[in-house]
Short mmCIF file of C-alpha atoms and ligand atoms in Angstrom, two decimals:
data_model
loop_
_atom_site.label_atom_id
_atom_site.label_comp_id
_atom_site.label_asym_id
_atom_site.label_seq_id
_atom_site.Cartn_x
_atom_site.Cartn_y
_atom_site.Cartn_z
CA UNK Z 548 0.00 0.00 0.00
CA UNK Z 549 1.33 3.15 -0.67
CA UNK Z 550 2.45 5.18 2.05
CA UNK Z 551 1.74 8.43 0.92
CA UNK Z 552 -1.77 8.11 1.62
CA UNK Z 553 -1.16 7.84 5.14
CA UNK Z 554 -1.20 11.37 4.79
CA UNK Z 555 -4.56 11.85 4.19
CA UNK Z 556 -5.24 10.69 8.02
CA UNK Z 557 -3.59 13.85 9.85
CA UNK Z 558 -4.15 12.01 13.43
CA UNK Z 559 -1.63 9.19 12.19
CA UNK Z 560 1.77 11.61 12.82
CA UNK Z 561 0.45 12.58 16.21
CA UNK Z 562 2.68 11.20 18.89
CA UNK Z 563 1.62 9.71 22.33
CA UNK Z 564 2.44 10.98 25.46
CA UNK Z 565 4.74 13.43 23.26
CA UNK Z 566 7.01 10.71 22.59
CA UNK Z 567 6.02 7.90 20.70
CA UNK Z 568 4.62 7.58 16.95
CA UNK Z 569 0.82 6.65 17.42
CA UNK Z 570 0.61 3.11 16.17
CA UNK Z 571 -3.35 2.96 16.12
CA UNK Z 572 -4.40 -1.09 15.65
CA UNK Z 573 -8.07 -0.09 17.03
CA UNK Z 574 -9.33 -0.04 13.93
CA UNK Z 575 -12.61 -2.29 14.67
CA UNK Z 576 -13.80 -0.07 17.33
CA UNK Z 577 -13.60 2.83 14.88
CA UNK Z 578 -11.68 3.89 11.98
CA UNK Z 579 -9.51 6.94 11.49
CA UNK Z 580 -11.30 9.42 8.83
CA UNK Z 581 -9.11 11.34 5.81
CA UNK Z 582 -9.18 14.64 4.97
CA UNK Z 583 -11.11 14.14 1.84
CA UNK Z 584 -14.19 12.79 4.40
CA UNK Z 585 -13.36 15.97 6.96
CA UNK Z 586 -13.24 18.05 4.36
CA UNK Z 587 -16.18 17.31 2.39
CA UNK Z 588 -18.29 17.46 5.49
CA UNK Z 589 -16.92 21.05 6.33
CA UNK Z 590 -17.41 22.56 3.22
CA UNK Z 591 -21.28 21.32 3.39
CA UNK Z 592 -21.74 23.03 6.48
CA UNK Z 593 -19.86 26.15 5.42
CA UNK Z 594 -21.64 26.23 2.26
CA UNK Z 595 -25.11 24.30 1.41
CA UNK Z 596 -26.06 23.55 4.50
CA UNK Z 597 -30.11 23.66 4.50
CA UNK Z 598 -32.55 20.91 6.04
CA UNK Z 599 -32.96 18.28 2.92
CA UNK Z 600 -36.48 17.41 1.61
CA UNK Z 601 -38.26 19.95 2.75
CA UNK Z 602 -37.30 23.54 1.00
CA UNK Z 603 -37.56 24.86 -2.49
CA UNK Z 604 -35.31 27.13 -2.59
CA UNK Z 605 -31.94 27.06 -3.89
CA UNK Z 606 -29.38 25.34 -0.96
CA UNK Z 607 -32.23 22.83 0.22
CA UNK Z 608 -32.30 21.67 -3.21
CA UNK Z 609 -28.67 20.98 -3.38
CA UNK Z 610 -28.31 19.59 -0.06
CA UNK Z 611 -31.21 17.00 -1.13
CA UNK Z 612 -29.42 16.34 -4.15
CA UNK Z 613 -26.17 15.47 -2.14
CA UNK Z 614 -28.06 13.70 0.53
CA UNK Z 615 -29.96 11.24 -2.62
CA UNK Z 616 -26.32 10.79 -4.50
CA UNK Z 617 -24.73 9.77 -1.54
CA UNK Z 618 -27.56 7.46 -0.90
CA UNK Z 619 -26.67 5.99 -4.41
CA UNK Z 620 -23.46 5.49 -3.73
CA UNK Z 621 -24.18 3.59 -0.96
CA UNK Z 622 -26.56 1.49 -3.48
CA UNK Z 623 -23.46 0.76 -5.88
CA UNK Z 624 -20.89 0.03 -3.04
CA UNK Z 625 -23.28 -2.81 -1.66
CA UNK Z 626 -24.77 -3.34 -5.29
CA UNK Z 627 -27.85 -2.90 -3.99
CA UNK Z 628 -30.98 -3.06 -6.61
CA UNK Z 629 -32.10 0.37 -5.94
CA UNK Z 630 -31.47 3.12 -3.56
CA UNK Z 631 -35.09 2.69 -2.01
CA UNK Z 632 -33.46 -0.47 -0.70
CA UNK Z 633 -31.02 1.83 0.82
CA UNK Z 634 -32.14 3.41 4.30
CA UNK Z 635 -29.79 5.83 6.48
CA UNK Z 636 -29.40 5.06 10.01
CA UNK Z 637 -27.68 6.07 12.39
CA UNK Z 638 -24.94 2.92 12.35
CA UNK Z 639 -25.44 -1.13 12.73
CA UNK Z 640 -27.09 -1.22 16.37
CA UNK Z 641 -30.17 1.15 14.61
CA UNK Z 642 -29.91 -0.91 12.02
CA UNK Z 643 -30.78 -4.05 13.48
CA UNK Z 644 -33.15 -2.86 16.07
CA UNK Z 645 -35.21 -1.57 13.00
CA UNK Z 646 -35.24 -5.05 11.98
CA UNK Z 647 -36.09 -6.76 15.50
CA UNK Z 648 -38.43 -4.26 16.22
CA UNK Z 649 -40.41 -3.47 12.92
CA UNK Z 650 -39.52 -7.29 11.54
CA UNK Z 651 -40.63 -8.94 14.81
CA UNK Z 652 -43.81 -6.77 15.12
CA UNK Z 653 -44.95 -7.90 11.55
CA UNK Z 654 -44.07 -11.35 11.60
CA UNK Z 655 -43.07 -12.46 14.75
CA UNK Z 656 -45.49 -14.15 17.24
CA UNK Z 657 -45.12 -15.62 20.99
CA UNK Z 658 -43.04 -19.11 20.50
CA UNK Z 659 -41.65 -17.89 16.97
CA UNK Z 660 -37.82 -18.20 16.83
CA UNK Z 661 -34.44 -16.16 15.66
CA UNK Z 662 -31.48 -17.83 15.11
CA UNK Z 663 -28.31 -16.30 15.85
CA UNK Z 664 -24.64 -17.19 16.49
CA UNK Z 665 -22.54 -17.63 19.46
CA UNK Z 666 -19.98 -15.09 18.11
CA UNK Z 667 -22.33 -11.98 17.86
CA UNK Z 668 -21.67 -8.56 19.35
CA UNK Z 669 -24.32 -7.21 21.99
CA UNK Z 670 -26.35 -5.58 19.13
CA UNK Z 671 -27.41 -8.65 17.62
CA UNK Z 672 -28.25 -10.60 21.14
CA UNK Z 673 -30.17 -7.67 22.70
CA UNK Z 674 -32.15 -6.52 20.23
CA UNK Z 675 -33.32 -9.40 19.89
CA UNK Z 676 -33.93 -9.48 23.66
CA UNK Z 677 -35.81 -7.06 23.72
CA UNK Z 678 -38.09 -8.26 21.27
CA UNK Z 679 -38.35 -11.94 23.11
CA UNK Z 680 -39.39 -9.66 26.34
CA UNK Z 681 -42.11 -7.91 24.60
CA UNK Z 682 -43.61 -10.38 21.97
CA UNK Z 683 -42.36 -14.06 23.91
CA UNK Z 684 -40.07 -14.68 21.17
CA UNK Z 685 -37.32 -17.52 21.43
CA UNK Z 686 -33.21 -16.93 20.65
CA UNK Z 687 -32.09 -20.21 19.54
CA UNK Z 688 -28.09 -19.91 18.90
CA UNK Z 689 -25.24 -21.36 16.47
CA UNK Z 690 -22.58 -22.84 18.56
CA UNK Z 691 -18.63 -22.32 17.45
CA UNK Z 692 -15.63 -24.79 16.89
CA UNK Z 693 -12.90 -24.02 19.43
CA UNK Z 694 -11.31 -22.44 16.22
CA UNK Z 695 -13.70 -20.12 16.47
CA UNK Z 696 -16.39 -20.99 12.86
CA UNK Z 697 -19.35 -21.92 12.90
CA UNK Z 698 -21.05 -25.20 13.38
CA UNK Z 699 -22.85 -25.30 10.47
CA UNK Z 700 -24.15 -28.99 10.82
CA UNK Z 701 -25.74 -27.59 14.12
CA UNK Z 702 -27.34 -24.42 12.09
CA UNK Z 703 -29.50 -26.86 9.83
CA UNK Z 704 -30.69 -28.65 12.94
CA UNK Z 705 -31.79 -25.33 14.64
CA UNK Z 706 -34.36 -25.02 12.00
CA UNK Z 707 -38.04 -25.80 12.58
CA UNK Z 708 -41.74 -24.37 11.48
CA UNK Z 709 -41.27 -21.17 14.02
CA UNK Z 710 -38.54 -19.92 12.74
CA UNK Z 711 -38.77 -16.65 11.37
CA UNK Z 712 -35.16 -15.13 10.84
CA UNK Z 713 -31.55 -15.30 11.16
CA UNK Z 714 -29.84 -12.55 12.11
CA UNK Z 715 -25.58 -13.47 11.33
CA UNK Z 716 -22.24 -11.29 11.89
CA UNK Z 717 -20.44 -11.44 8.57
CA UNK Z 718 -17.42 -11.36 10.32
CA UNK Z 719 -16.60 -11.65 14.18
CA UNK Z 720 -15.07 -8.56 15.60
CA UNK Z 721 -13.45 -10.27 18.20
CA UNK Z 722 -12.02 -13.79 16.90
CA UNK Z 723 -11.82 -12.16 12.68
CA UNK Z 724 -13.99 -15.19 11.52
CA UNK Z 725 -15.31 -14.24 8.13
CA UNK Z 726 -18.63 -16.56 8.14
CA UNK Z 727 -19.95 -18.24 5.09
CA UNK Z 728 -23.27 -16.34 4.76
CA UNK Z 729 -23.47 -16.85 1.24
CA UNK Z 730 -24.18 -20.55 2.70
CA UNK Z 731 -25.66 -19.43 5.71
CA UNK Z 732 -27.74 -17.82 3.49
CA UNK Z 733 -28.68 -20.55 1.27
CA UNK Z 734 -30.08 -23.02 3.59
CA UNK Z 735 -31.73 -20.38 5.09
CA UNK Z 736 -33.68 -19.73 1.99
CA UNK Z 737 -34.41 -23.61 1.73
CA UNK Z 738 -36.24 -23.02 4.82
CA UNK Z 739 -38.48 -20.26 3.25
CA UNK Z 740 -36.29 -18.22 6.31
CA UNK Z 741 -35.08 -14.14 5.52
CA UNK Z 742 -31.72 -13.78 6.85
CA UNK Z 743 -29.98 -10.06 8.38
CA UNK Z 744 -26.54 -10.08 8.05
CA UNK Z 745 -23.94 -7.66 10.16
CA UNK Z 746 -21.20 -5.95 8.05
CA UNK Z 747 -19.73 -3.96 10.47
CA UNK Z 748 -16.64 -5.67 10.12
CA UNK Z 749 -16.98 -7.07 6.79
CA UNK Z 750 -17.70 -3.39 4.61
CA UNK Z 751 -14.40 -1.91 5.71
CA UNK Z 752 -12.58 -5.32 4.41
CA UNK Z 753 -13.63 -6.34 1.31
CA UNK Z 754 -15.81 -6.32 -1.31
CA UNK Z 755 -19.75 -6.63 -0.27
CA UNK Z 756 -22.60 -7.63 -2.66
CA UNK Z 757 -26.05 -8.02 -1.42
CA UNK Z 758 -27.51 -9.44 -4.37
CA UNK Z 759 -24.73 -11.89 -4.91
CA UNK Z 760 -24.86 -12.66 -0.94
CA UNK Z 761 -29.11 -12.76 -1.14
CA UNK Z 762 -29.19 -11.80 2.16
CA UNK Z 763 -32.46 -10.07 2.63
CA UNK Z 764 -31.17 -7.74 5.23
CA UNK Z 765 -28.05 -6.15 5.79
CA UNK Z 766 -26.33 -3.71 8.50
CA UNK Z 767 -23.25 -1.61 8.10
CA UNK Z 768 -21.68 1.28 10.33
CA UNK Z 769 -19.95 4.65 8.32
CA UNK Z 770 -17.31 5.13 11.28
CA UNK Z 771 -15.50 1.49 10.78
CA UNK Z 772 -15.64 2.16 7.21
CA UNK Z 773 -13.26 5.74 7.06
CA UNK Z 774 -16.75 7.48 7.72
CA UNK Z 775 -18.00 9.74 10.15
CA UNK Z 776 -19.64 8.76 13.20
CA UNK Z 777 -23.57 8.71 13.36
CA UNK Z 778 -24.71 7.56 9.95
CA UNK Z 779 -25.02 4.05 9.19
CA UNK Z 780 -26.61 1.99 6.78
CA UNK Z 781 -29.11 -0.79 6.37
CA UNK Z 782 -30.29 -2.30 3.14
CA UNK Z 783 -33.55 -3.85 2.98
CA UNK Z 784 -34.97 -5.97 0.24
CA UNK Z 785 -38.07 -3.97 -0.74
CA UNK Z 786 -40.10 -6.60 -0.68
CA UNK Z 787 -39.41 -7.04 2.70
CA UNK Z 788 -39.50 -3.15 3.44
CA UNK Z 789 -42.77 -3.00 2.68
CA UNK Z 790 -44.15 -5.40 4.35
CA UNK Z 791 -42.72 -3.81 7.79
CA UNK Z 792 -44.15 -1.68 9.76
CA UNK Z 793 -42.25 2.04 10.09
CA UNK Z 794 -39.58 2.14 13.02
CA UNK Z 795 -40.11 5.51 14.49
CA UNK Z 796 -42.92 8.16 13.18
CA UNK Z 797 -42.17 12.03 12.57
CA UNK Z 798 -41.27 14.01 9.95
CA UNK Z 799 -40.40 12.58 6.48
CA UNK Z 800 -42.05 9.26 6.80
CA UNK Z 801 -45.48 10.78 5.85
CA UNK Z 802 -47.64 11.17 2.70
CA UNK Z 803 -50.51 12.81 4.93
CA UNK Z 804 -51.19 12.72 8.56
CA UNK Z 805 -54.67 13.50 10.19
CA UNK Z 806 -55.76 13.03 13.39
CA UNK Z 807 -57.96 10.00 12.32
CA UNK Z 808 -55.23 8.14 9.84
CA UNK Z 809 -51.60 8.63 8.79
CA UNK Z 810 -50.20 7.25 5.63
CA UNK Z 811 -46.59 6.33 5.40
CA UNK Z 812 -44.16 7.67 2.63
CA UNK Z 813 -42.60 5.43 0.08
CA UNK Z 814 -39.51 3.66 0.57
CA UNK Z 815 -37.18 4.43 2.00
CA UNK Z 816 -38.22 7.30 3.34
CA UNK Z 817 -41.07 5.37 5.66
CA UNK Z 818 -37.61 4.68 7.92
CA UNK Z 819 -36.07 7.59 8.48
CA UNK Z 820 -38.48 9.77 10.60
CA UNK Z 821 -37.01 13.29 11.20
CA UNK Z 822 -34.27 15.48 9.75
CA UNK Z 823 -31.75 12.95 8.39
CA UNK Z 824 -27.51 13.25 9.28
CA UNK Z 825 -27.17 14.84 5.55
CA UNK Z 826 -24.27 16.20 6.41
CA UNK Z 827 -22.69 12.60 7.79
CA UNK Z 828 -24.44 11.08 4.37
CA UNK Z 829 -22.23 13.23 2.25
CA UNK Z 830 -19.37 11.90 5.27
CA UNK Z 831 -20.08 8.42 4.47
CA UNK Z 832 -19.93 8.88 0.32
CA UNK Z 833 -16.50 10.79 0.49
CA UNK Z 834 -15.73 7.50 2.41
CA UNK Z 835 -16.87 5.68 0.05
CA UNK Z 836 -15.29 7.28 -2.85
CA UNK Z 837 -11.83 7.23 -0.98
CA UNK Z 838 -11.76 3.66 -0.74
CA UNK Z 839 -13.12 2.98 -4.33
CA UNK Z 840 -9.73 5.67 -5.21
CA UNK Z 841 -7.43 2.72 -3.21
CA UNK Z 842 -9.65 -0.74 -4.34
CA UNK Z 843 -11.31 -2.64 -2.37
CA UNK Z 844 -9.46 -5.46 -3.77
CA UNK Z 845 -5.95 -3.71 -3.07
CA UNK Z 846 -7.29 -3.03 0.30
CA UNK Z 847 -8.09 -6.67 1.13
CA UNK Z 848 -4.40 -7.83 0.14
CA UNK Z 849 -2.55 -5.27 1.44
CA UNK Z 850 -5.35 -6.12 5.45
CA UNK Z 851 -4.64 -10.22 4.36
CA UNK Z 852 -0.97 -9.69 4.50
CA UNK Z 853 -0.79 -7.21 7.68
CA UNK Z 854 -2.77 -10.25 9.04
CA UNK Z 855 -0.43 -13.16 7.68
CA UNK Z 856 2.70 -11.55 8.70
CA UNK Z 857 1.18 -10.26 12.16
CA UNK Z 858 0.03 -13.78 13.04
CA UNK Z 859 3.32 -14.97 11.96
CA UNK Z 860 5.35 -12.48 13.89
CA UNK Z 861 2.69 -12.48 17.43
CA UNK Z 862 3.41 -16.66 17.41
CA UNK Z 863 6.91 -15.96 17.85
CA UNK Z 864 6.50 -14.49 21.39
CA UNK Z 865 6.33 -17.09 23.97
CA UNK Z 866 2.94 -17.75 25.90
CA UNK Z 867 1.17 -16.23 22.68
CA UNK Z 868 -2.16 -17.78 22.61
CA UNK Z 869 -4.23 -15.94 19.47
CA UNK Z 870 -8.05 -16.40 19.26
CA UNK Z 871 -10.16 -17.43 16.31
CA UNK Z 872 -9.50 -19.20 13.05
CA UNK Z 873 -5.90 -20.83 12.14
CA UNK Z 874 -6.49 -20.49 8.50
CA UNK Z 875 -6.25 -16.98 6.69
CA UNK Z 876 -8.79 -17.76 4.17
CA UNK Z 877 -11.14 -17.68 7.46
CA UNK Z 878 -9.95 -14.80 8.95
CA UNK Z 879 -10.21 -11.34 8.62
CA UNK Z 880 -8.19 -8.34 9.87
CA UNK Z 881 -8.80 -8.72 13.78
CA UNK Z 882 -6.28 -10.29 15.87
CA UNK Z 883 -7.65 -11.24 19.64
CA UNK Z 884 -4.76 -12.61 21.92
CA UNK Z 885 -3.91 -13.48 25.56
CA UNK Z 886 0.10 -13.45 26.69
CA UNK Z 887 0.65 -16.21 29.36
CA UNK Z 888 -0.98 -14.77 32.90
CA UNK Z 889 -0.76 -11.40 31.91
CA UNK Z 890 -4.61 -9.36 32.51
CA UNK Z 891 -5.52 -8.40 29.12
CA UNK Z 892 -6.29 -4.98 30.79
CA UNK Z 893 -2.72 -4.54 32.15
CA UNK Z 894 -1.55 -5.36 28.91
CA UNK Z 895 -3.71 -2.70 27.21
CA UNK Z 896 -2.73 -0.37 29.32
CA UNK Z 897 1.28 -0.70 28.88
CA UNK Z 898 1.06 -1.06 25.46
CA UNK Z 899 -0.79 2.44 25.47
CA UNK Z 900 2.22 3.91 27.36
CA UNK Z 901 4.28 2.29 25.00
CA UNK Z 902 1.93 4.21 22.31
CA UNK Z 903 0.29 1.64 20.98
CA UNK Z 904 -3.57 1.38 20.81
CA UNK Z 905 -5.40 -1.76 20.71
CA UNK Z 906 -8.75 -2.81 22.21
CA UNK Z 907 -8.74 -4.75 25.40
CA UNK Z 908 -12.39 -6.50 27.22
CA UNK Z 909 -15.24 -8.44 25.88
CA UNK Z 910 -15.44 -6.80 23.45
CA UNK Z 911 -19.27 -6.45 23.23
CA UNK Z 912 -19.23 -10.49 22.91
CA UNK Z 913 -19.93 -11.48 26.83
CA UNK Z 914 -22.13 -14.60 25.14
CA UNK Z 915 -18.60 -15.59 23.37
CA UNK Z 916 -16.49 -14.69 26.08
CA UNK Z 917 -18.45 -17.19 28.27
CA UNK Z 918 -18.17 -19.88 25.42
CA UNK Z 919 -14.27 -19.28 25.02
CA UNK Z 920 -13.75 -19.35 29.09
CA UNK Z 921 -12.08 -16.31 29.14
CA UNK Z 922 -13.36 -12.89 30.62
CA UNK Z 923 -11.69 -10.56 27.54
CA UNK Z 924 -9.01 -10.25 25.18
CA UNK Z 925 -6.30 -7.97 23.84
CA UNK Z 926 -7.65 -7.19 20.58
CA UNK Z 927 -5.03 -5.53 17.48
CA UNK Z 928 -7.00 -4.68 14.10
CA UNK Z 929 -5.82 -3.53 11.11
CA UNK Z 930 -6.93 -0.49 8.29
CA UNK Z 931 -5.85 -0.05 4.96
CA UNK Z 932 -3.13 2.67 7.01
CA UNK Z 933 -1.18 -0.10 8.95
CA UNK Z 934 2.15 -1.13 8.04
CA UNK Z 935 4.54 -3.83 8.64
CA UNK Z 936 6.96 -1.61 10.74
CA UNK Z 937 3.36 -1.27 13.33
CA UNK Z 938 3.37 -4.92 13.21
CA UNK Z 939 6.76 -4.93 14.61
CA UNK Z 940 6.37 -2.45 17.03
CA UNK Z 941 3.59 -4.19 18.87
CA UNK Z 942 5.59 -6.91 18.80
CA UNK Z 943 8.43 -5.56 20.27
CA UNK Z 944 6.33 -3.30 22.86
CA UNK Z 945 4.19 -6.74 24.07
CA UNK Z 946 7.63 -8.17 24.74
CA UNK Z 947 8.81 -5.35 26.65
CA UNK Z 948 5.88 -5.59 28.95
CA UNK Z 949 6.48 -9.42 29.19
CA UNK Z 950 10.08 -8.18 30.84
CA UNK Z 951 8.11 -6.12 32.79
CA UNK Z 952 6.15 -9.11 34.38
N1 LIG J 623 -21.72 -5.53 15.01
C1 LIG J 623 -20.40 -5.76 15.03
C2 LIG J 623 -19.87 -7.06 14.54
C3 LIG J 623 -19.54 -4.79 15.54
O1 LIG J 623 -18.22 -5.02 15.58
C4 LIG J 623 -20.08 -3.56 16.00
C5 LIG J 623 -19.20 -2.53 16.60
O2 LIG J 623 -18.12 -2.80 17.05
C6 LIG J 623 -21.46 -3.38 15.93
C7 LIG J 623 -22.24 -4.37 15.43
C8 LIG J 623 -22.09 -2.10 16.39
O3 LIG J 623 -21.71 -1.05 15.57
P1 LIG J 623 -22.09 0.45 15.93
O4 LIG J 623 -21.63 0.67 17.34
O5 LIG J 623 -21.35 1.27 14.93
O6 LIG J 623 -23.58 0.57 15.79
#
């Protein structure tokens, strides 16, 4: 990767502590934006800024007209049918509480079932939950290998005449385990069963293609993706969208409201009650656009090597025990490890001083936490902005704090 982009991401040359280079490898939690998003997002506000939608006059015009071609570029990066497929939210967790709560209103009844994994973050378990408290539903779960995949024998058994949905990460952001949901997906389907699947760590990786996928539902976040924060996405096949009910009501999701009866706009406005994070939309486009500029394709060798040579380089140290999937082709760029005795949270913390960030915890994963016997992780993850020389310096810096122990 070339390493004059690193430029565009001012925060990288800022050094910890006023002494060391930041090495940033928390790039699951949230990714570090580039000018060209910053920028774009500035000169909206300094310039067009006007509530979308709603005006006639001159800079609400334009700002709609930004707000609907960001919107379709969000249709072509997931190759989405049509951009009424395409609603703005604010990030995954909206995303798939619209679905649990609109999805499991419509079609959801007391007994009826979800099936979900045992690697999912907190948003996909207690949405759900929330659901199962208010409508009865049941959360029946796919168990893991100890390599961390899925058990997909057990997923075919789980199926029954209540289930209703499957709701799947794409790819763990704790053990990197890039699921088959194209399969997942499949067998689903046999069953007559939609399936919602999480991209928050899949988007920022590689390529994504709903239609190829046939997932009917899909949730990605604009922050892990070079984005702003706030704006998320989550693609809905229409035929699905409208046969759900609306998430919130307000503004925007109208065609007329009286006090007697209240019809709901077309898609996909009938989602996004109230004024909209235009400003993040255009955010999320420049993000967009910047990693078309790279590839997506260039971006997932340059993440698969990072991730080869880091799990090469991490099994040198002794009492190295990584997480997840042995096998690259499984694995994505998220590296979850444990050195000998050392708390995960002590480690964290030294390797900060050492100015190096990484993610320590659950992660948002108690449910797999439980499963793996552990109580949390250290957790490195890679951007298309990592190098080799970052590599090494966590390497060296989680053997300096092995001295220290
Ligand atoms: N799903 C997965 C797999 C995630 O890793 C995350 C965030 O870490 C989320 C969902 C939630 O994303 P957000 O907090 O952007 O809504």
């Amino acid at each position: 990767m070339n390493s004059e982009l690193r430029k565009d991401f001012p925060i990288l040359s800022r050094k910890i502590y006023d002494k060391y280079p930041l090495v940033y490898l928390d790039n699951a939690a949230t990714t570090q934006k580039p000018r060209q998003v910053v920028e774009a997002m500035t000169e909206e506000y300094y310039n067009v800024n006007a509530n979308v939608h709603r005006g006639v006059h001159f800079l609400s015009q334009q700002a709609t007209d930004l707000h609907e071609a960001s919107r379709e570029t969000v249709r072509r990066f997931l190759n989405a049918r049509s951009t009424r497929e395409i609603v703005f939210t604010r990030g995954t967790t909206e995303s798939i509480n619209l679905v649990a709560s609109c999805f499991g209103q419509a079609m959801m009844k007391e007994g009826d079932e979800v099936i979900l994994t045992e690697m999912e973050h907190h948003s996909n378990i207690v949405s759900w939950q929330l659901l199962q408290a208010r409508q009865g539903i049941r959360i029946r779960v796919i168990p893991i290998t100890d390599d961390g995949e899925l058990r997909l024998d057990e997923y075919e058994r789980l199926f029954n005449d209540r289930t209703r949905i499957v709701s799947v990460t794409q790819v763990s952001n704790v053990l990197g385990t890039v699921n088959p949901v194209k399969e997942i997906v499949r067998i689903a389907h046999e069953h007559g069963v939609p399936v919602l699947v999480d991209g928050a760590q899949s988007t920022p990786h590689f390529r994504v293609d709903v239609q190829d996928m046939d997932c009917d539902f899909f949730a990605f976040s604009g922050h892990k993706i070079y984005g702003p924060t706030g704006i998320g996405v989550l693609y809905g096949k229409e035929e699905w969208l409208d046969r759900i009910p609306p998430y919130m009501g307000g503004g925007e999701m109208i065609k007329t409201v009286s006090f007697d009866h209240t019809t709901f706009n077309d898609l996909p406005y009938k989602f996004e009650a109230g004024t909209p994070d235009y400003i993040a939309s255009t955010g999320l486009a420049r993000a967009i656009d910047y990693v078309d500029s790279i590839g997506m394709d260039a971006i997932e060798a340059h993440e698969k090597d990072l991730t080869r040579y880091a799990m090469e380089r991490l099994s040198e140290i002794p009492d190295m025990h990584i997480y997840g999937p042995r096998t690259l082709e499984h694995r994505d760029a998220v590296i979850s490890f444990q050195v000998g005795q050392i708390h995960h949270l002590d480690m964290g913390t030294l390797l900060d001083r050492l100015g190096i960030a990484v993610r320590t915890g659950h992660h948002c994963a108690e449910p797999l936490m439980r499963r793996l016997g552990i109580e949390g992780t250290c957790r490195a993850s890679f951007a298309l902005y990592n190098t080799r020389e970052e590599v090494d310096a966590l390497v060296a810096a989680i053997q300096r704090v092995q001295q220290m122990f």
